[in-house]
Coordinates of C-alpha atoms in Angstrom, one line a residue:
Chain A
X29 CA 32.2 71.1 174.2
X30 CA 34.7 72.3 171.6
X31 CA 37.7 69.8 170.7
X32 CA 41.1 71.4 170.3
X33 CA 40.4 71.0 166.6
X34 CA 37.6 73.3 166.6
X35 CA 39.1 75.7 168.7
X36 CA 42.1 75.9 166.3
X37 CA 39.6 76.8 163.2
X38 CA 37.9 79.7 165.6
X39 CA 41.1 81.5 166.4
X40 CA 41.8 81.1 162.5
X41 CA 38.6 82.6 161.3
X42 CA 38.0 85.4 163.8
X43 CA 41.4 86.2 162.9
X44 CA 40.8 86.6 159.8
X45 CA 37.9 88.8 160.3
X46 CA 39.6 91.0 162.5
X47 CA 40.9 93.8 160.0
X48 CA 37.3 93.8 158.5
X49 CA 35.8 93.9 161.9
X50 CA 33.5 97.0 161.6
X51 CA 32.3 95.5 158.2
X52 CA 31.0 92.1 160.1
X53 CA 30.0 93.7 163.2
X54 CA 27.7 96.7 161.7
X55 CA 25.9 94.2 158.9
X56 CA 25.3 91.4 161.9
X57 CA 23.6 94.4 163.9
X58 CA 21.9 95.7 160.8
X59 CA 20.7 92.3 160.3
X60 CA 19.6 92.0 163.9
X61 CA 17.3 94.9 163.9
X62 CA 15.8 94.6 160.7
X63 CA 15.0 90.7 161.2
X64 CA 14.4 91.0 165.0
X65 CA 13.1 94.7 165.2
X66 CA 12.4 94.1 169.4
X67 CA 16.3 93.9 169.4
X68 CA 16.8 97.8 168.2
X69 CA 15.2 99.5 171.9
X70 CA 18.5 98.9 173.5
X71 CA 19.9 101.2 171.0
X72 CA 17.2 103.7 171.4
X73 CA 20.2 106.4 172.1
X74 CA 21.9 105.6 168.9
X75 CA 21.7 106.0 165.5
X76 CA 21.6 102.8 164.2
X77 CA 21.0 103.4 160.7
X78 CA 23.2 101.7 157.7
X79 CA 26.9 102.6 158.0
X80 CA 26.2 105.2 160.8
X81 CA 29.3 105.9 162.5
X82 CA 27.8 104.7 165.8
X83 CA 26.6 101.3 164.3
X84 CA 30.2 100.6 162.7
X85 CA 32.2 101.6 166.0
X86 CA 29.5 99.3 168.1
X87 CA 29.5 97.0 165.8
X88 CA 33.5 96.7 165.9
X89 CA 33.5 96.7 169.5
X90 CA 31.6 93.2 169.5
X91 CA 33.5 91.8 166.9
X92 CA 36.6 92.3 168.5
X93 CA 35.2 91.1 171.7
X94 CA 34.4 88.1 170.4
X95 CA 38.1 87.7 168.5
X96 CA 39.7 88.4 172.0
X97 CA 37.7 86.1 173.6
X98 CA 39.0 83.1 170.5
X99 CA 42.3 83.7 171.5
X100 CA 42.3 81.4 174.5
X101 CA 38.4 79.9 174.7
X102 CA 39.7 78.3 178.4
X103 CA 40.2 81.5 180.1
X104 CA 36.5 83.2 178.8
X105 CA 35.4 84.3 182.1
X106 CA 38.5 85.9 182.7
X107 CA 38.9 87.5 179.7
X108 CA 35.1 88.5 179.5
X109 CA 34.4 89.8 183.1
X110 CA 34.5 93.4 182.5
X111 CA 32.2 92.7 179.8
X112 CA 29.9 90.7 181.9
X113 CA 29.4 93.3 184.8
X114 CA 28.8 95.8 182.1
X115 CA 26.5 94.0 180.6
X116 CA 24.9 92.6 184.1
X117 CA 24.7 95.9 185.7
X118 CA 24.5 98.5 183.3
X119 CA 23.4 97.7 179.5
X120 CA 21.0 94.6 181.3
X121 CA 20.3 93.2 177.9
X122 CA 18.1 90.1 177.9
X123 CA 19.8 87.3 177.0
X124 CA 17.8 86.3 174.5
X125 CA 19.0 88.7 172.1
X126 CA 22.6 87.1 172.6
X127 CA 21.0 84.4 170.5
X128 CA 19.5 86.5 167.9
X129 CA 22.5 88.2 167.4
X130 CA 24.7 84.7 166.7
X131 CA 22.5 83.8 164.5
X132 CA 23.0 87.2 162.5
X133 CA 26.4 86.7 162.8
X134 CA 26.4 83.1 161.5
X135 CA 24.5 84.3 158.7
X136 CA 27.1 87.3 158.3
X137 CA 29.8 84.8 158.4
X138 CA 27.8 82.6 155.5
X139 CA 27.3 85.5 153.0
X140 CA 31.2 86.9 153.7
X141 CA 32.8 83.5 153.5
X142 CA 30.7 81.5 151.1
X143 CA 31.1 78.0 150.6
X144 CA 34.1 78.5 152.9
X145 CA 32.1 78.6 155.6
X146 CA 31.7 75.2 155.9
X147 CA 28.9 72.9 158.1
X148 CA 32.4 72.0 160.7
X149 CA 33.1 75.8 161.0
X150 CA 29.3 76.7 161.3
X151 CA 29.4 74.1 163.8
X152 CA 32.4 75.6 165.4
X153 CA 31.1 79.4 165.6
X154 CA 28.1 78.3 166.8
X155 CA 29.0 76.6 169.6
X156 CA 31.5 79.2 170.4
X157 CA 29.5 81.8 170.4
X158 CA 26.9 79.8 172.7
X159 CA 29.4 79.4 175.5
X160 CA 30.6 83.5 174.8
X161 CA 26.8 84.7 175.8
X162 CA 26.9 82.0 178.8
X163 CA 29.5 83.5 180.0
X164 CA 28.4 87.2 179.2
X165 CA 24.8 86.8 180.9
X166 CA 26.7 84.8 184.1
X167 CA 26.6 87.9 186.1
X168 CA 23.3 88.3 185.5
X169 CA 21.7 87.0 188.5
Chain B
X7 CA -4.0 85.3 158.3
X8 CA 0.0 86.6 157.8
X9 CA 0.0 89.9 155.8
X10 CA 2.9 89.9 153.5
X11 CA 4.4 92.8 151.7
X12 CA 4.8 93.1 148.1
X13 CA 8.3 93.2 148.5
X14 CA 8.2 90.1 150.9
X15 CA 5.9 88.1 148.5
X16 CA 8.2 89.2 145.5
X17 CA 11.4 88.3 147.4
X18 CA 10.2 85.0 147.7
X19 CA 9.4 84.3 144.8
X20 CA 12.7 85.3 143.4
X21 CA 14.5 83.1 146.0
X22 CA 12.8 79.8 144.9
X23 CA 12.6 80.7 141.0
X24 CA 16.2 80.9 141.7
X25 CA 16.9 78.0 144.6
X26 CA 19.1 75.2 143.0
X27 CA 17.2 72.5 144.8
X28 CA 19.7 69.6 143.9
X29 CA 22.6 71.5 145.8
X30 CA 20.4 73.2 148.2
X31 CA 18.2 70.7 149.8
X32 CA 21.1 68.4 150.4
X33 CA 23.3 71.5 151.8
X34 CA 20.7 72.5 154.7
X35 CA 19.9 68.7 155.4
X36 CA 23.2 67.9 155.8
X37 CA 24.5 71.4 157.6
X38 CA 21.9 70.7 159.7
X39 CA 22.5 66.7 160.8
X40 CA 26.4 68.1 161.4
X41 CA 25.6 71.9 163.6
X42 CA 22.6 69.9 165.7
X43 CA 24.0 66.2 166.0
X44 CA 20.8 65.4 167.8
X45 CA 18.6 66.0 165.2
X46 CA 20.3 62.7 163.7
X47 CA 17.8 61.0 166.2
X48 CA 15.3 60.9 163.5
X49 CA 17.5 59.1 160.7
X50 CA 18.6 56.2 162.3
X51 CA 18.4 54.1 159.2
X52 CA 20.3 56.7 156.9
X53 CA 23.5 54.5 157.5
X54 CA 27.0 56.5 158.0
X55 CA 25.9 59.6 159.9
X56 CA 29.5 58.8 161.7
X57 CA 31.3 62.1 161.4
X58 CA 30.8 65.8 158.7
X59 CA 32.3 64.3 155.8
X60 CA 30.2 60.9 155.6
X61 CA 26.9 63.0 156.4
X62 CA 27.7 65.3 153.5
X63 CA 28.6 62.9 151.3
X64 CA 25.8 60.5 152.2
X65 CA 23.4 59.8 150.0
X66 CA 20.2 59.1 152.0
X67 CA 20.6 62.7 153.2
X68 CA 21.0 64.1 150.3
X69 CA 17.9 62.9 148.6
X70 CA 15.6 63.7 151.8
X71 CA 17.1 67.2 151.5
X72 CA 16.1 67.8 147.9
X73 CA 12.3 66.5 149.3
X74 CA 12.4 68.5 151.8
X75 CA 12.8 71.7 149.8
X76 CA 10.9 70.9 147.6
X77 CA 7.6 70.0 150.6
X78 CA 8.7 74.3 150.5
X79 CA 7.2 74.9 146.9
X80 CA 3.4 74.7 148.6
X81 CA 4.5 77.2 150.8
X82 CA 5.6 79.8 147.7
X83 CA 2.3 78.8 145.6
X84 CA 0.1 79.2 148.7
X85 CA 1.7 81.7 150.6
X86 CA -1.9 83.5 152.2
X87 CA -3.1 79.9 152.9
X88 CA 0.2 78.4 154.5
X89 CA -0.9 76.5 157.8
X90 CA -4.3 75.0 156.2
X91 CA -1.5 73.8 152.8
X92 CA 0.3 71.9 155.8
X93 CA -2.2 71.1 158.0
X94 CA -1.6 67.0 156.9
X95 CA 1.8 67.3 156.9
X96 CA 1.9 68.2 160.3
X97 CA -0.2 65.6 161.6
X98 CA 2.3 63.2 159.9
X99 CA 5.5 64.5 161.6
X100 CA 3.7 64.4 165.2
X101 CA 1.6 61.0 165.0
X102 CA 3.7 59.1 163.0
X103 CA 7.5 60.6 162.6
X104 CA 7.0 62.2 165.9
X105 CA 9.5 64.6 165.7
X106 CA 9.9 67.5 168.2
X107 CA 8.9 71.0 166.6
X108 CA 11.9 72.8 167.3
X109 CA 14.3 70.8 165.1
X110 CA 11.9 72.3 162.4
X111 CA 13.4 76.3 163.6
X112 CA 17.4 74.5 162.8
X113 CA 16.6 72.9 160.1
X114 CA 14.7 76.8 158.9
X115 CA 18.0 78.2 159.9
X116 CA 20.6 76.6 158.1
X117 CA 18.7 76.7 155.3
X118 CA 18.9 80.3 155.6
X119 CA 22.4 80.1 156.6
X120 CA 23.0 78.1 152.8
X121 CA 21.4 80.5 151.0
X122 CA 22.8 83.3 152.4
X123 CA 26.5 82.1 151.7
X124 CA 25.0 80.7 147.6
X125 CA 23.8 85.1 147.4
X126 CA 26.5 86.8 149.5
X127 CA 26.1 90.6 149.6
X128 CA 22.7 90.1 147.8
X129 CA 20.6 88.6 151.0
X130 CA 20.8 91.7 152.8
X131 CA 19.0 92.1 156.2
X132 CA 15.5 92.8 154.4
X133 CA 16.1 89.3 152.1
X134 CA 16.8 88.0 155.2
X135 CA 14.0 89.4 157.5
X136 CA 11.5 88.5 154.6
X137 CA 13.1 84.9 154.3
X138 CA 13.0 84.3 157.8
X139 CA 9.5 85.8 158.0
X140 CA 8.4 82.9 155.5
X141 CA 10.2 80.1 157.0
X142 CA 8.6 80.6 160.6
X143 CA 5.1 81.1 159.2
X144 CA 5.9 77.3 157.8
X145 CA 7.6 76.4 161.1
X146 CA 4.5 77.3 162.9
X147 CA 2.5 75.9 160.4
X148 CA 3.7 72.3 161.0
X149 CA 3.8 72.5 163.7
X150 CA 0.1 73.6 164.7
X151 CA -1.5 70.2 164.7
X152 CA 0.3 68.6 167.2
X153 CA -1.6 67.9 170.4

């Protein structure tokens, strides 16, 4: 459940990290595949190594999903559903890996914000980015 | 028996000769009591846990966090021996604190989350993977006695 509050200090943040979007995007993927190597066989097709140019334009992509999606948190399954029947009947990524790759991204957030990211925004991001897979994975079955 | 890396070992090392447990321990405790309100289940008697600000600034939570990192320094001196060093402490927490084994994974990851924001750049995804590596070899470890 995110209060109007909390919603607020999303938009703000992902907003912020919009212009720097690759740079968030390609280290929380990075992160991903070195700390959860299982994650990298959906990118089997790619090369995913350190500042390729795939990993920093897939890496953008998500990122500025995610700050699209902040922009109005009600309307997610609207705003997401191209992204969820892509993701339910073509990528057909386990879900699981949504939550490994919020967690890299918290812990993106952490080392690019500092103390700034504080335990309210942490909160924040976290829960938003639990309802954002929900929604991405509703197609599923 | 976990098979650790020189580099893993040696990034360990260097992240507790280097932990500021007295703002850490506190940090994590606290990050975690406000990300996963539930886990506030287990500190009834810490008094204020009312909203962020009074859990941050409470003092109850702070000093549990500090022994809390510390219970960690086992781990670093014992790292090929880590689930017999906890073996007790892991009994305690299931017969007599009886707390449920997964808060142990959040509490594990905001402390990663707090030292990743105190190194920045520096915890890259190798510090990470080799952190992370470390704290679920102690999240498993405490939690292998219970039955």
């Amino acid at each position: 459940m995110l209060s109007e509050k909390e919603k607020k200090l999303i938009a703000e943040i992902l907003e912020r990290l919009t212009p720097v979007a690759e740079d968030i995007g390609s280290d929380a993927l990075l992160r991903m595949f070195v700390t959860f190597p299982g994650s990298k066989t959906y990118f089997s097709h790619l090369d995913i190594s350190p500042r390729s140019a795939h990993l920093l334009s897939h890496g953008k992509k998500i990122v500025l999903a995610i700050a699209e999606g902040a922009k109005d948190i009600s309307q997610l399954t609207v705003t997401l559903a191209p992204l969820q029947t892509l993701h339910a009947y073509q990528l057909r990524i386990d879900p699981g890996n949504f939550k490994l790759f919020s967690h890299c991204m918290l812990v993106t957030l952490a080392c690019h914000m500092g103390d700034d990211f504080t335990p309210v925004a942490h909160a924040a991001i976290d829960k938003y980015l639990s309802a954002f897979a929900a929604v991405l994975a509703e197609k599923y079955r | 028996m976990v098979e650790w890396t020189d580099f893993e070992r040696d990034t360990i090392q260097d992240i507790f000769s280097k932990m500021d447990y007295e703002a850490v321990g506190p940090a994590a405790l606290s990050r975690c009591l406000v990300v996963y309100p539930w886990t506030q289940r287990y500190f009834g008697n810490f008094g204020n846990l009312y909203n962020a600000a009074a859990i941050i600034d409470n003092p109850m939570v702070a000093k549990h966090g500090i022994t809390i990192l510390h219970g960690l320094d086992r781990a670093v001196k014992n790292m090929d021996n880590i689930k017999e060093t906890y073996a007790e402490l892991s009994v305690l927490h299931s017969e007599k604190l009886h707390v449920d084994p997964d808060n142990f994974r959040l509490l594990a990851d905001c402390l990663t989350i707090v030292v990743a924001a105190r190194w920045g750049k520096a915890f890259t995804g190798d510090v990470q993977a080799a952190f992370q590596k470390f704290l679920t070899v102690v999240v498993f470890s405490l939690g292998r006695q219970y039955h």
